mmCIF file of C-alpha atoms in Angstrom:
data_model
loop_
_atom_site.group_PDB
_atom_site.id
_atom_site.type_symbol
_atom_site.label_atom_id
_atom_site.label_comp_id
_atom_site.label_asym_id
_atom_site.label_seq_id
_atom_site.Cartn_x
_atom_site.Cartn_y
_atom_site.Cartn_z
ATOM 1 C CA MET A 1 0.000 0.000 0.000
ATOM 2 C CA ALA A 2 2.887 2.325 0.839
ATOM 3 C CA GLN A 3 4.423 1.634 -2.528
ATOM 4 C CA PHE A 4 1.134 2.481 -4.284
ATOM 5 C CA GLY A 5 0.839 5.825 -2.495
ATOM 6 C CA SER A 6 4.392 6.871 -3.389
ATOM 7 C CA LYS A 7 3.757 6.232 -7.047
ATOM 8 C CA ASN A 8 0.755 8.666 -7.133
ATOM 9 C CA LYS A 9 2.669 11.566 -5.598
ATOM 10 C CA GLY A 10 4.805 11.983 -8.738
ATOM 11 C CA PRO A 11 2.169 13.554 -11.063
ATOM 12 C CA ALA A 12 0.885 15.841 -8.335
ATOM 13 C CA ILE A 13 4.383 17.208 -7.635
ATOM 14 C CA GLY A 14 4.884 17.690 -11.401
ATOM 15 C CA SER A 15 1.642 19.699 -11.733
ATOM 16 C CA HIS A 16 2.625 22.035 -8.921
ATOM 17 C CA VAL A 17 6.033 22.572 -10.451
ATOM 18 C CA LEU A 18 4.455 23.466 -13.832
ATOM 19 C CA LEU A 19 2.049 25.894 -12.178
ATOM 20 C CA ILE A 20 4.926 27.613 -10.329
ATOM 21 C CA VAL A 21 6.934 27.831 -13.565
ATOM 22 C CA PHE A 22 3.896 29.293 -15.440
ATOM 23 C CA LEU A 23 3.331 31.930 -12.753
ATOM 24 C CA VAL A 24 7.025 32.917 -12.756
ATOM 25 C CA VAL A 25 7.032 33.180 -16.588
ATOM 26 C CA SER A 26 3.787 35.197 -16.567
ATOM 27 C CA ILE A 27 5.120 37.631 -13.963
ATOM 28 C CA GLY A 28 8.290 37.973 -15.920
ATOM 29 C CA CYS A 29 6.416 38.627 -19.187
ATOM 30 C CA MET A 30 4.199 41.229 -17.499
ATOM 31 C CA SER A 31 7.243 42.967 -16.076
ATOM 32 C CA LEU A 32 9.028 42.828 -19.408
ATOM 33 C CA TYR A 33 5.858 44.070 -21.280
ATOM 34 C CA SER A 34 5.494 47.049 -18.942
ATOM 35 C CA ASN A 35 9.154 47.986 -19.188
ATOM 36 C CA GLU A 36 9.714 47.534 -22.943
ATOM 37 C CA GLY A 37 8.756 50.116 -25.582
ATOM 38 C CA GLU A 38 6.071 49.957 -28.300
ATOM 39 C CA ASP A 39 8.581 48.259 -30.602
ATOM 40 C CA GLY A 40 9.297 45.490 -28.141
ATOM 41 C CA GLY A 41 8.800 41.851 -28.965
ATOM 42 C CA LEU A 42 5.778 41.315 -26.720
ATOM 43 C CA HIS A 43 4.017 44.395 -28.134
ATOM 44 C CA SER A 44 4.684 43.184 -31.687
ATOM 45 C CA MET A 45 3.327 39.742 -30.821
ATOM 46 C CA GLN A 46 0.182 41.355 -29.332
ATOM 47 C CA ARG A 47 -0.493 43.353 -32.502
ATOM 48 C CA THR A 48 -0.023 40.258 -34.644
ATOM 49 C CA VAL A 49 -2.455 38.189 -32.598
ATOM 50 C CA SER A 50 -4.991 41.043 -32.538
ATOM 51 C CA GLY A 51 -4.816 41.291 -36.335
ATOM 52 C CA LEU A 52 -5.448 37.566 -36.680
ATOM 53 C CA VAL A 53 -8.376 37.588 -34.238
ATOM 54 C CA SER A 54 -10.008 40.829 -35.518
ATOM 55 C CA PRO A 55 -11.791 39.249 -38.554
ATOM 56 C CA LEU A 56 -13.272 36.641 -36.266
ATOM 57 C CA LYS A 57 -14.587 39.399 -33.989
ATOM 58 C CA MET A 58 -16.088 41.288 -36.977
ATOM 59 C CA ALA A 59 -17.710 38.133 -38.306
ATOM 60 C CA GLY A 60 -19.206 37.459 -34.910
ATOM 61 C CA SER A 61 -20.465 41.015 -34.701
ATOM 62 C CA ALA A 62 -21.980 40.783 -38.209
ATOM 63 C CA VAL A 63 -23.686 37.504 -37.384
ATOM 64 C CA GLY A 64 -25.101 39.069 -34.245
ATOM 65 C CA SER A 65 -26.366 42.121 -36.150
ATOM 66 C CA LEU A 66 -27.882 39.887 -38.824
ATOM 67 C CA GLY A 67 -29.640 37.871 -36.183
ATOM 68 C CA ASN A 68 -31.023 41.033 -34.590
ATOM 69 C CA GLY A 69 -32.172 42.288 -38.042
ATOM 70 C CA ILE A 70 -33.876 38.997 -38.824
ATOM 71 C CA MET A 71 -35.710 39.061 -35.525
ATOM 72 C CA SER A 72 -36.766 42.670 -36.180
ATOM 73 C CA SER A 73 -38.006 41.735 -39.657
ATOM 74 C CA VAL A 74 -39.925 38.803 -38.244
ATOM 75 C CA ASP A 75 -41.578 41.197 -35.797
ATOM 76 C CA ASP A 76 -42.473 43.572 -38.675
ATOM 77 C CA ILE A 77 -43.895 40.721 -40.734
ATOM 78 C CA GLY A 78 -45.992 39.695 -37.787
ATOM 79 C CA ALA A 79 -47.286 43.263 -37.443
ATOM 80 C CA ASP A 80 -48.151 43.434 -41.186
ATOM 81 C CA ALA A 81 -49.936 40.111 -41.015
ATOM 82 C CA ASP A 82 -52.114 41.525 -38.250
ATOM 83 C CA THR A 83 -53.057 44.647 -40.273
ATOM 84 C CA ILE A 84 -53.082 43.454 -43.907
ATOM 85 C CA SER A 85 -56.709 42.359 -43.763
ATOM 86 C CA GLU A 86 -57.815 45.760 -42.460
ATOM 87 C CA LEU A 87 -55.722 47.574 -45.085
ATOM 88 C CA LYS A 88 -57.284 45.507 -47.857
ATOM 89 C CA LYS A 89 -60.747 46.272 -46.537
ATOM 90 C CA GLN A 90 -60.028 50.004 -46.406
ATOM 91 C CA ASN A 91 -58.572 49.925 -49.926
ATOM 92 C CA GLN A 92 -61.690 48.197 -51.270
ATOM 93 C CA GLU A 93 -63.928 50.736 -49.547
ATOM 94 C CA LEU A 94 -61.953 53.597 -51.103
ATOM 95 C CA ARG A 95 -62.223 52.000 -54.547
ATOM 96 C CA GLU A 96 -65.983 51.649 -54.191
ATOM 97 C CA MET A 97 -66.289 55.240 -52.985
ATOM 98 C CA VAL A 98 -64.321 56.583 -55.973
ATOM 99 C CA SER A 99 -66.389 54.451 -58.353
ATOM 100 C CA ASN A 100 -69.666 55.684 -56.851
ATOM 101 C CA LEU A 101 -68.548 59.308 -56.978
ATOM 102 C CA GLU A 102 -67.649 58.920 -60.656
ATOM 103 C CA GLU A 103 -71.085 57.414 -61.376
ATOM 104 C CA TYR A 104 -72.777 60.329 -59.601
ATOM 105 C CA ARG A 105 -70.664 62.819 -61.527
ATOM 106 C CA GLN A 106 -71.521 61.284 -64.895
ATOM 107 C CA GLU A 107 -75.208 61.018 -64.032
ATOM 108 C CA ALA A 108 -75.285 64.676 -62.958
ATOM 109 C CA GLN A 109 -73.642 65.642 -66.254
ATOM 110 C CA ARG A 110 -76.207 63.679 -68.291
ATOM 111 C CA LEU A 111 -79.121 65.167 -66.352
ATOM 112 C CA GLU A 112 -77.680 68.639 -66.851
ATOM 113 C CA GLU A 113 -77.673 68.062 -70.629
ATOM 114 C CA LEU A 114 -81.310 66.945 -70.500
ATOM 115 C CA GLN A 115 -82.187 70.031 -68.479
ATOM 116 C CA LYS A 116 -80.597 72.231 -71.167
ATOM 117 C CA ILE A 117 -82.787 70.594 -73.834
ATOM 118 C CA LYS A 118 -85.856 71.044 -71.640
ATOM 119 C CA ASP A 119 -85.084 74.743 -71.096
ATOM 120 C CA THR A 120 -84.248 75.342 -74.765
ATOM 121 C CA TYR A 121 -87.633 74.077 -75.945
ATOM 122 C CA SER A 122 -89.654 75.101 -72.853
ATOM 123 C CA LEU A 123 -90.878 71.541 -72.472
ATOM 124 C CA ASP A 124 -92.992 69.871 -69.810
ATOM 125 C CA THR A 125 -91.179 66.564 -69.415
ATOM 126 C CA LEU A 126 -90.615 63.557 -67.193
ATOM 127 C CA THR A 127 -87.097 62.163 -66.894
ATOM 128 C CA CYS A 128 -86.935 58.353 -67.092
ATOM 129 C CA ARG A 129 -84.233 55.739 -66.870
ATOM 130 C CA VAL A 130 -83.604 53.300 -69.701
ATOM 131 C CA ILE A 131 -84.041 49.831 -68.185
ATOM 132 C CA GLY A 132 -83.998 47.715 -71.341
ATOM 133 C CA GLN A 133 -83.424 47.707 -75.079
ATOM 134 C CA SER A 134 -84.075 45.421 -77.999
ATOM 135 C CA THR A 135 -81.166 43.974 -79.954
ATOM 136 C CA ASP A 136 -83.410 43.011 -82.874
ATOM 137 C CA ALA A 137 -82.710 45.053 -86.020
ATOM 138 C CA TRP A 138 -86.380 44.691 -86.987
ATOM 139 C CA ASN A 139 -87.590 46.147 -83.738
ATOM 140 C CA ARG A 140 -85.437 48.946 -82.335
ATOM 141 C CA MET A 141 -87.025 49.713 -78.976
ATOM 142 C CA ILE A 142 -86.019 50.846 -75.498
ATOM 143 C CA THR A 143 -87.906 50.337 -72.232
ATOM 144 C CA LEU A 144 -88.279 53.078 -69.621
ATOM 145 C CA ASP A 145 -88.948 52.834 -65.897
ATOM 146 C CA LYS A 146 -92.077 55.056 -65.936
ATOM 147 C CA GLY A 147 -95.583 54.325 -67.212
ATOM 148 C CA SER A 148 -99.247 55.274 -67.090
ATOM 149 C CA ALA A 149 -99.078 55.725 -63.306
ATOM 150 C CA ASP A 150 -96.750 58.665 -64.039
ATOM 151 C CA GLY A 151 -98.996 60.144 -66.747
ATOM 152 C CA ILE A 152 -97.222 58.690 -69.786
ATOM 153 C CA GLU A 153 -99.388 57.889 -72.807
ATOM 154 C CA ALA A 154 -98.750 56.218 -76.161
ATOM 155 C CA GLY A 155 -97.688 58.653 -78.877
ATOM 156 C CA MET A 156 -95.726 60.996 -76.626
ATOM 157 C CA PRO A 157 -92.334 62.131 -78.024
ATOM 158 C CA VAL A 158 -89.146 61.047 -76.263
ATOM 159 C CA MET A 159 -85.980 63.155 -76.245
ATOM 160 C CA GLY A 160 -82.374 62.515 -75.360
ATOM 161 C CA SER A 161 -79.586 64.956 -74.559
ATOM 162 C CA SER A 162 -79.375 66.163 -78.176
ATOM 163 C CA GLY A 163 -82.957 65.963 -79.438
ATOM 164 C CA VAL A 164 -85.693 63.546 -80.494
ATOM 165 C CA VAL A 165 -84.936 59.843 -80.115
ATOM 166 C CA GLY A 166 -88.342 58.239 -80.607
ATOM 167 C CA GLN A 167 -91.973 57.925 -79.588
ATOM 168 C CA VAL A 168 -93.844 56.015 -76.864
ATOM 169 C CA GLN A 169 -95.570 52.955 -78.363
ATOM 170 C CA ARG A 170 -96.801 50.772 -75.497
ATOM 171 C CA VAL A 171 -97.537 51.719 -71.896
ATOM 172 C CA SER A 172 -98.035 49.700 -68.727
ATOM 173 C CA SER A 173 -98.544 51.005 -65.222
ATOM 174 C CA TYR A 174 -94.876 51.370 -64.353
ATOM 175 C CA SER A 175 -92.971 51.113 -67.628
ATOM 176 C CA CYS A 176 -93.283 51.940 -71.303
ATOM 177 C CA ASP A 177 -91.717 50.948 -74.616
ATOM 178 C CA VAL A 178 -90.292 53.558 -76.978
ATOM 179 C CA ARG A 179 -89.845 52.998 -80.692
ATOM 180 C CA LEU A 180 -86.630 54.699 -81.783
ATOM 181 C CA LEU A 181 -86.370 56.816 -84.919
ATOM 182 C CA GLN A 182 -83.894 54.264 -86.317
ATOM 183 C CA ASP A 183 -86.555 51.517 -86.261
ATOM 184 C CA PRO A 184 -87.521 50.370 -89.807
ATOM 185 C CA ASN A 185 -91.196 51.050 -88.987
ATOM 186 C CA SER A 186 -90.500 54.557 -87.707
ATOM 187 C CA GLY A 187 -91.010 57.829 -89.541
ATOM 188 C CA ALA A 188 -91.229 61.523 -88.719
ATOM 189 C CA ALA A 189 -92.149 64.625 -90.733
ATOM 190 C CA VAL A 190 -89.146 66.956 -90.763
ATOM 191 C CA LYS A 191 -87.564 69.930 -92.462
ATOM 192 C CA ILE A 192 -84.052 71.092 -93.163
ATOM 193 C CA GLN A 193 -83.434 73.951 -90.778
ATOM 194 C CA SER A 194 -81.449 76.152 -93.164
ATOM 195 C CA SER A 195 -83.632 75.871 -96.278
ATOM 196 C CA ARG A 196 -86.937 74.997 -94.551
ATOM 197 C CA ALA A 197 -87.428 72.255 -97.158
ATOM 198 C CA GLN A 198 -89.895 69.566 -96.068
ATOM 199 C CA GLY A 199 -89.212 65.842 -95.975
ATOM 200 C CA VAL A 200 -89.571 62.626 -93.983
ATOM 201 C CA VAL A 201 -86.956 60.672 -92.035
ATOM 202 C CA ARG A 202 -87.307 56.908 -91.912
ATOM 203 C CA GLY A 203 -85.419 54.265 -90.003
ATOM 204 C CA SER A 204 -83.744 51.232 -91.523
ATOM 205 C CA LEU A 205 -82.411 47.779 -90.711
ATOM 206 C CA GLU A 206 -78.896 49.250 -90.632
ATOM 207 C CA GLY A 207 -79.956 51.650 -87.903
ATOM 208 C CA LEU A 208 -79.488 54.679 -90.186
ATOM 209 C CA LEU A 209 -81.917 57.524 -90.766
ATOM 210 C CA TYR A 210 -82.759 58.331 -94.386
ATOM 211 C CA LEU A 211 -84.140 61.707 -95.353
ATOM 212 C CA GLU A 212 -86.709 61.221 -98.120
ATOM 213 C CA ASP A 213 -89.270 63.185 -100.143
ATOM 214 C CA VAL A 214 -87.085 66.287 -100.336
ATOM 215 C CA SER A 215 -87.573 68.218 -103.569
ATOM 216 C CA SER A 216 -84.756 67.536 -106.050
ATOM 217 C CA ASP A 217 -84.162 71.244 -106.594
ATOM 218 C CA VAL A 218 -83.325 71.797 -102.923
ATOM 219 C CA SER A 219 -79.616 71.850 -102.074
ATOM 220 C CA VAL A 220 -78.754 69.491 -99.231
ATOM 221 C CA LYS A 221 -75.277 69.577 -97.705
ATOM 222 C CA VAL A 222 -73.398 67.552 -95.118
ATOM 223 C CA GLY A 223 -73.858 69.249 -91.756
ATOM 224 C CA ASP A 224 -77.408 70.498 -92.427
ATOM 225 C CA VAL A 225 -79.546 70.279 -89.284
ATOM 226 C CA VAL A 226 -82.847 68.404 -89.562
ATOM 227 C CA VAL A 227 -85.737 69.263 -87.198
ATOM 228 C CA THR A 228 -89.306 68.078 -86.795
ATOM 229 C CA SER A 229 -91.866 70.009 -88.877
ATOM 230 C CA GLY A 230 -94.877 69.289 -86.685
ATOM 231 C CA LEU A 231 -96.878 67.910 -89.639
ATOM 232 C CA GLY A 232 -98.935 64.832 -88.840
ATOM 233 C CA GLY A 233 -98.994 65.627 -85.126
ATOM 234 C CA SER A 234 -96.532 62.927 -84.101
ATOM 235 C CA TYR A 235 -93.905 65.385 -82.860
ATOM 236 C CA TYR A 236 -93.917 69.020 -81.805
ATOM 237 C CA ALA A 237 -92.368 71.338 -84.390
ATOM 238 C CA GLY A 238 -88.747 72.434 -84.191
ATOM 239 C CA LEU A 239 -87.265 69.522 -82.239
ATOM 240 C CA MET A 240 -83.835 68.477 -83.453
ATOM 241 C CA VAL A 241 -83.713 65.089 -85.175
ATOM 242 C CA GLY A 242 -80.086 64.956 -86.340
ATOM 243 C CA THR A 243 -77.597 66.210 -88.912
ATOM 244 C CA VAL A 244 -76.929 65.238 -92.516
ATOM 245 C CA VAL A 245 -73.772 63.122 -92.726
ATOM 246 C CA ARG A 246 -73.893 61.860 -96.333
ATOM 247 C CA VAL A 247 -75.458 62.883 -99.644
ATOM 248 C CA ASP A 248 -75.118 60.353 -102.484
ATOM 249 C CA GLN A 249 -76.223 61.615 -105.890
ATOM 250 C CA GLY A 250 -77.484 58.897 -108.249
ATOM 251 C CA ALA A 251 -76.940 58.658 -112.003
ATOM 252 C CA ASP A 252 -80.323 60.261 -112.396
ATOM 253 C CA THR A 253 -79.935 63.760 -110.948
ATOM 254 C CA THR A 254 -83.453 63.559 -109.534
ATOM 255 C CA GLU A 255 -82.480 60.682 -107.239
ATOM 256 C CA ARG A 256 -80.221 60.942 -104.228
ATOM 257 C CA THR A 257 -79.701 59.244 -100.897
ATOM 258 C CA ILE A 258 -79.482 61.484 -97.842
ATOM 259 C CA VAL A 259 -78.289 59.955 -94.568
ATOM 260 C CA VAL A 260 -78.976 61.659 -91.235
ATOM 261 C CA ALA A 261 -77.050 60.826 -88.063
ATOM 262 C CA PRO A 262 -79.498 60.328 -85.168
ATOM 263 C CA ASN A 263 -79.105 62.299 -81.952
ATOM 264 C CA ASP A 264 -78.257 59.492 -79.542
ATOM 265 C CA ALA A 265 -77.141 55.883 -79.915
ATOM 266 C CA ALA A 266 -79.457 53.450 -78.118
ATOM 267 C CA GLN A 267 -76.583 51.545 -76.525
ATOM 268 C CA VAL A 268 -75.345 54.605 -74.614
ATOM 269 C CA MET A 269 -78.687 56.137 -73.581
ATOM 270 C CA GLU A 270 -79.230 55.903 -69.835
ATOM 271 C CA GLU A 271 -81.756 58.679 -69.181
ATOM 272 C CA VAL A 272 -84.313 60.260 -71.534
ATOM 273 C CA MET A 273 -87.286 62.632 -71.251
ATOM 274 C CA VAL A 274 -90.881 61.868 -72.161
ATOM 275 C CA VAL A 275 -92.460 65.092 -73.442
ATOM 276 C CA PHE A 276 -95.929 65.952 -72.127
ATOM 277 C CA SER A 277 -96.216 69.345 -73.815
ATOM 278 C CA ASN A 278 -94.237 72.340 -74.991
ATOM 279 C CA ASP A 279 -94.740 76.094 -74.904
ATOM 280 C CA ALA A 280 -97.495 76.671 -77.481
ATOM 281 C CA GLY A 281 -96.594 80.343 -77.647
ATOM 282 C CA LYS A 282 -93.023 79.703 -78.875
ATOM 283 C CA SER A 283 -92.723 79.786 -82.658
ATOM 284 C CA ASP A 284 -90.859 77.176 -84.677
ATOM 285 C CA ASP A 285 -88.423 79.842 -85.916
ATOM 286 C CA ASP A 286 -87.612 80.892 -82.347
ATOM 287 C CA THR A 287 -86.942 77.304 -81.301
ATOM 288 C CA SER A 288 -84.771 76.647 -84.334
ATOM 289 C CA SER A 289 -82.697 79.776 -83.797
ATOM 290 C CA ASN A 290 -82.110 78.802 -80.141
ATOM 291 C CA GLN A 291 -80.967 75.322 -81.130
ATOM 292 C CA GLY A 292 -78.753 76.608 -83.889
#
């Protein structure tokens, strides 16, 4: 047992000796470091080691900063996820508001144009909305949202923002059907505003208005305004029907085709006026001069 104990004392004595040697060397190095100048060996060794370790410190710092940035971004993403639904809702509400305001603006503009026509001709009218239209070339009709309950009767003229567009044909309590001037079965007694020459406009399958029965010795030019003459009683006199857009002279000088552009296209009409009466005291010449 004594022999075993003596064998284990060797490593312990060696460890103590190494520790004493390390402390002596460390104290000596510290003393030498404090006494030597900046160009001393220990100072040079310190700078070298610092240079080698510096990139590792920077990399560690960068990794730490990156980690902090990632965590911050994750927090931001979490915040956006909490608010994105509300932002989308607000954006949709703003879009709907802008759309509604634009609809109101356009409607107000259309109604203002109708009011100008009403004032120009001193008409007693009822403004109606177009709620339907026929796509059949043989039957060019529109349906309005007012009827006999509002005083509308068959035969009453209907006007758009530029002039006559047609005539009431059928009436129910709360709606009515209007036959447009472009309908093949439609016709209206008219005159050329500048020359006062009489004629008749008729609709066609193509949706064009043809001016017929105008005397061959009357000069008709592109741009001439055509108005109702009042003959036949279908329309009040002096209401604008359209303008001449084409004059085709046939081989026989007594024959010609005159095309009149209607006031309003059915596909874009949204509001129109049914005419109850006009100012009986206003002459046709006065109305024509105001429109011109």
